[in-house]
Amino acid sequence: MRVLRRTLGTLLFLGAAVSCAASPDADARPGDGRPAALAPYAQLLPAPASARAEGPGYAVGAGTVIRTGPGGDEEVRRVGELLADQLRAPSGLPLPVVDGAGGDGIRLRLDAGAEVTGVEGYRLEADPGGVTLTARTPAGLFHAGQTLRQLLPVAGPGTVPGGEITDAPRFAYRGAMLDIARHHFTAEQVKRYVDQLAQYKVNTLHLHLTDDQGWRIAIDSWPRLAEYGGGSEVGGGPGGYWTKDEYRDLVAYAGERYVDVVPEIDMPGHVNAAQASYAELNCDGKARERYTGIKVGFSSLCVGKERTYEFIDEVLGELADMTPGRYLHIGGDEAHSTPAADYAAFMDRAQQIVGRHGKTVVAWHQLATARPAPGAVLQYWGHDRTGAAEKAAVAAAAKAGHPLILSPADRLYLDMKYDLTTKPGLAWAGFVPVRRAYDWNPGTYLAAAGVPQSAVLGVEAPLWTETIATRADLEFMAFPRVLGLAELGWSQGPADWSEYSRRVAAQGPRLDAQDITYYRAPDVPWS
Ligand code: NGO
């Protein structure tokens, strides 16, 4: 019965999507029932704050250079080189990067006094003489470059249409999370994901590094965590872990793309891999067996033992030392085997330790039921059926000044199946079709519970990997839903599904060109 209702729902939903796409509007060709290609400025994803197409554009050709002067700022030069790299493959052009501001070409201008909004804002101006990207920071120039990529054809040289874009993000925090604990993913695989995300202006990568099934990061003072605790994963595969150099290299790679890494060591639950590696982390002094199933909530650090806090201090200290970003995530979810009073006492000390290492705490929103430390950020992963009391605790924390990252499980969990046909994934929060992932407003999402819009730091799309073990499955679950995350995080809204879905469709050839395995979801009007 339940299945039948779902199927019926999907069919009705499909019908609605088709009629939407076929309805006549400014860009549609009347008569053939299919939407016409969107004009380049109307294709951008995420949508810019303002864009005006006007006059002839700049033809990028064999003679085009990328200018990063004047002043020879090294970081701007690096942004220019990266942009050149990104444009060379699709265009087939040499695109040398040169110093000096004069002359035509693609010009990167760092201007501390530029009239753009915030540290990530930028302006893009195109006319027959060239394309000028202006920003106050190199990050802004990087984002401008990603916009420029979308204004050029998927393959071959082309013309950047004339006009001007002034752009800045709605939210400071636009994240994606990857769980490399349930299944091991290599740093090289994660770099690929970083590239895929950064082009859509996602600026944070949260890495879920440890869980019951595996410990994936080398810690010098506790070597068995990775060496033994890393040797398992869901389903009994070999697992694996990252050396410190691999982690540092990934962090630097992400940083060059203006993506901050937020590492997570989940505690006091989700710690079986640690408890299997070291007997002393268990209250009974006995090491646990390694675990390869997908149950949650059965493990807990020993809250009453002083050794537990030495452990956290050393682990978080080493992690803080290799992480330039401001946040350390300490989990705090599903501590079902830790009594509530112990949980609160434990989280007090864990938060103090994070502070002593110079970082700001991020934790899953269950921390709201304990005592979040001043400045701690809560990551909300509730859903439509989350109870009022739980939401009220989150709202109280928000009103007390704790910023929120929104990751509603029935909107942004990329491990939820799209629909009945999705092979990988879970469905405990329901199906999450592409439209559902996009069609909501983070600013007002928890307003009824009392969360002010100003408390929302941003959005994040987690990808848990109990059922996901390959690059192809990772991409299939992320794309195209993660574009919704990018759009909600960057663009002003309000959400307009029929317009947005056409921009998603316009990304199809770009995703193809990048060899991204994405779901050709039936609710998107792919051409
Ligand atoms: C929950 C749980 C994770 C699971 C995930 C699966 C959070 C924050 N804790 O989300 O351990 O992997 O669901 O969807």
Short mmCIF file of C-alpha atoms and ligand atoms in Angstrom, two decimals, residues 177 179 182 208 211-212 264 266 270 294-297 333-334 364-366 379 381 409 413 415-416 426-429 462-466, ligand 1:
data_model
loop_
_atom_site.label_atom_id
_atom_site.label_comp_id
_atom_site.label_asym_id
_atom_site.label_seq_id
_atom_site.Cartn_x
_atom_site.Cartn_y
_atom_site.Cartn_z
CA MET A 177 30.16 16.59 4.16
CA ASP A 179 31.77 10.28 5.51
CA ARG A 182 31.82 3.89 6.82
CA HIS A 208 33.58 12.72 8.90
CA ASP A 211 33.06 6.24 13.24
CA ASP A 212 32.28 2.77 14.60
CA GLU A 264 35.12 15.70 12.54
CA ASP A 266 32.69 11.93 16.40
CA HIS A 270 30.32 6.39 17.14
CA ILE A 294 25.48 -0.26 9.97
CA LYS A 295 23.83 0.04 13.38
CA VAL A 296 24.32 3.27 15.32
CA GLY A 297 24.27 4.27 18.98
CA ASP A 333 25.07 12.77 17.73
CA GLU A 334 23.27 9.58 18.69
CA TRP A 364 25.45 17.98 15.68
CA HIS A 365 22.41 19.67 17.18
CA GLN A 366 22.08 17.19 20.06
CA GLN A 379 24.50 21.49 12.89
CA TRP A 381 19.97 17.38 10.97
CA ALA A 409 17.94 15.05 6.58
CA TYR A 413 21.10 14.27 3.16
CA ASP A 415 22.58 9.50 1.15
CA MET A 416 18.77 9.44 1.03
CA LEU A 426 19.03 4.85 2.76
CA ALA A 427 15.43 6.03 3.15
CA TRP A 428 14.93 6.56 6.89
CA ALA A 429 14.15 10.26 6.32
CA PRO A 462 26.10 15.45 4.19
CA LEU A 463 26.88 12.28 2.27
CA TRP A 464 26.97 9.30 4.63
CA THR A 465 28.50 6.22 3.13
CA GLU A 466 27.01 3.12 4.75
C1 NGO B 1 22.52 10.11 10.97
C2 NGO B 1 23.61 9.50 11.81
C3 NGO B 1 24.75 8.93 10.97
C4 NGO B 1 24.21 8.10 9.83
C5 NGO B 1 23.25 8.95 9.00
C6 NGO B 1 22.67 8.15 7.86
C7 NGO B 1 23.75 11.75 11.89
C8 NGO B 1 24.15 13.11 12.24
N1 NGO B 1 24.07 10.65 12.56
O1 NGO B 1 23.01 11.47 10.82
O2 NGO B 1 25.58 8.15 11.79
O3 NGO B 1 25.28 7.68 9.01
O4 NGO B 1 22.20 9.45 9.78
O5 NGO B 1 21.77 8.87 7.09
#
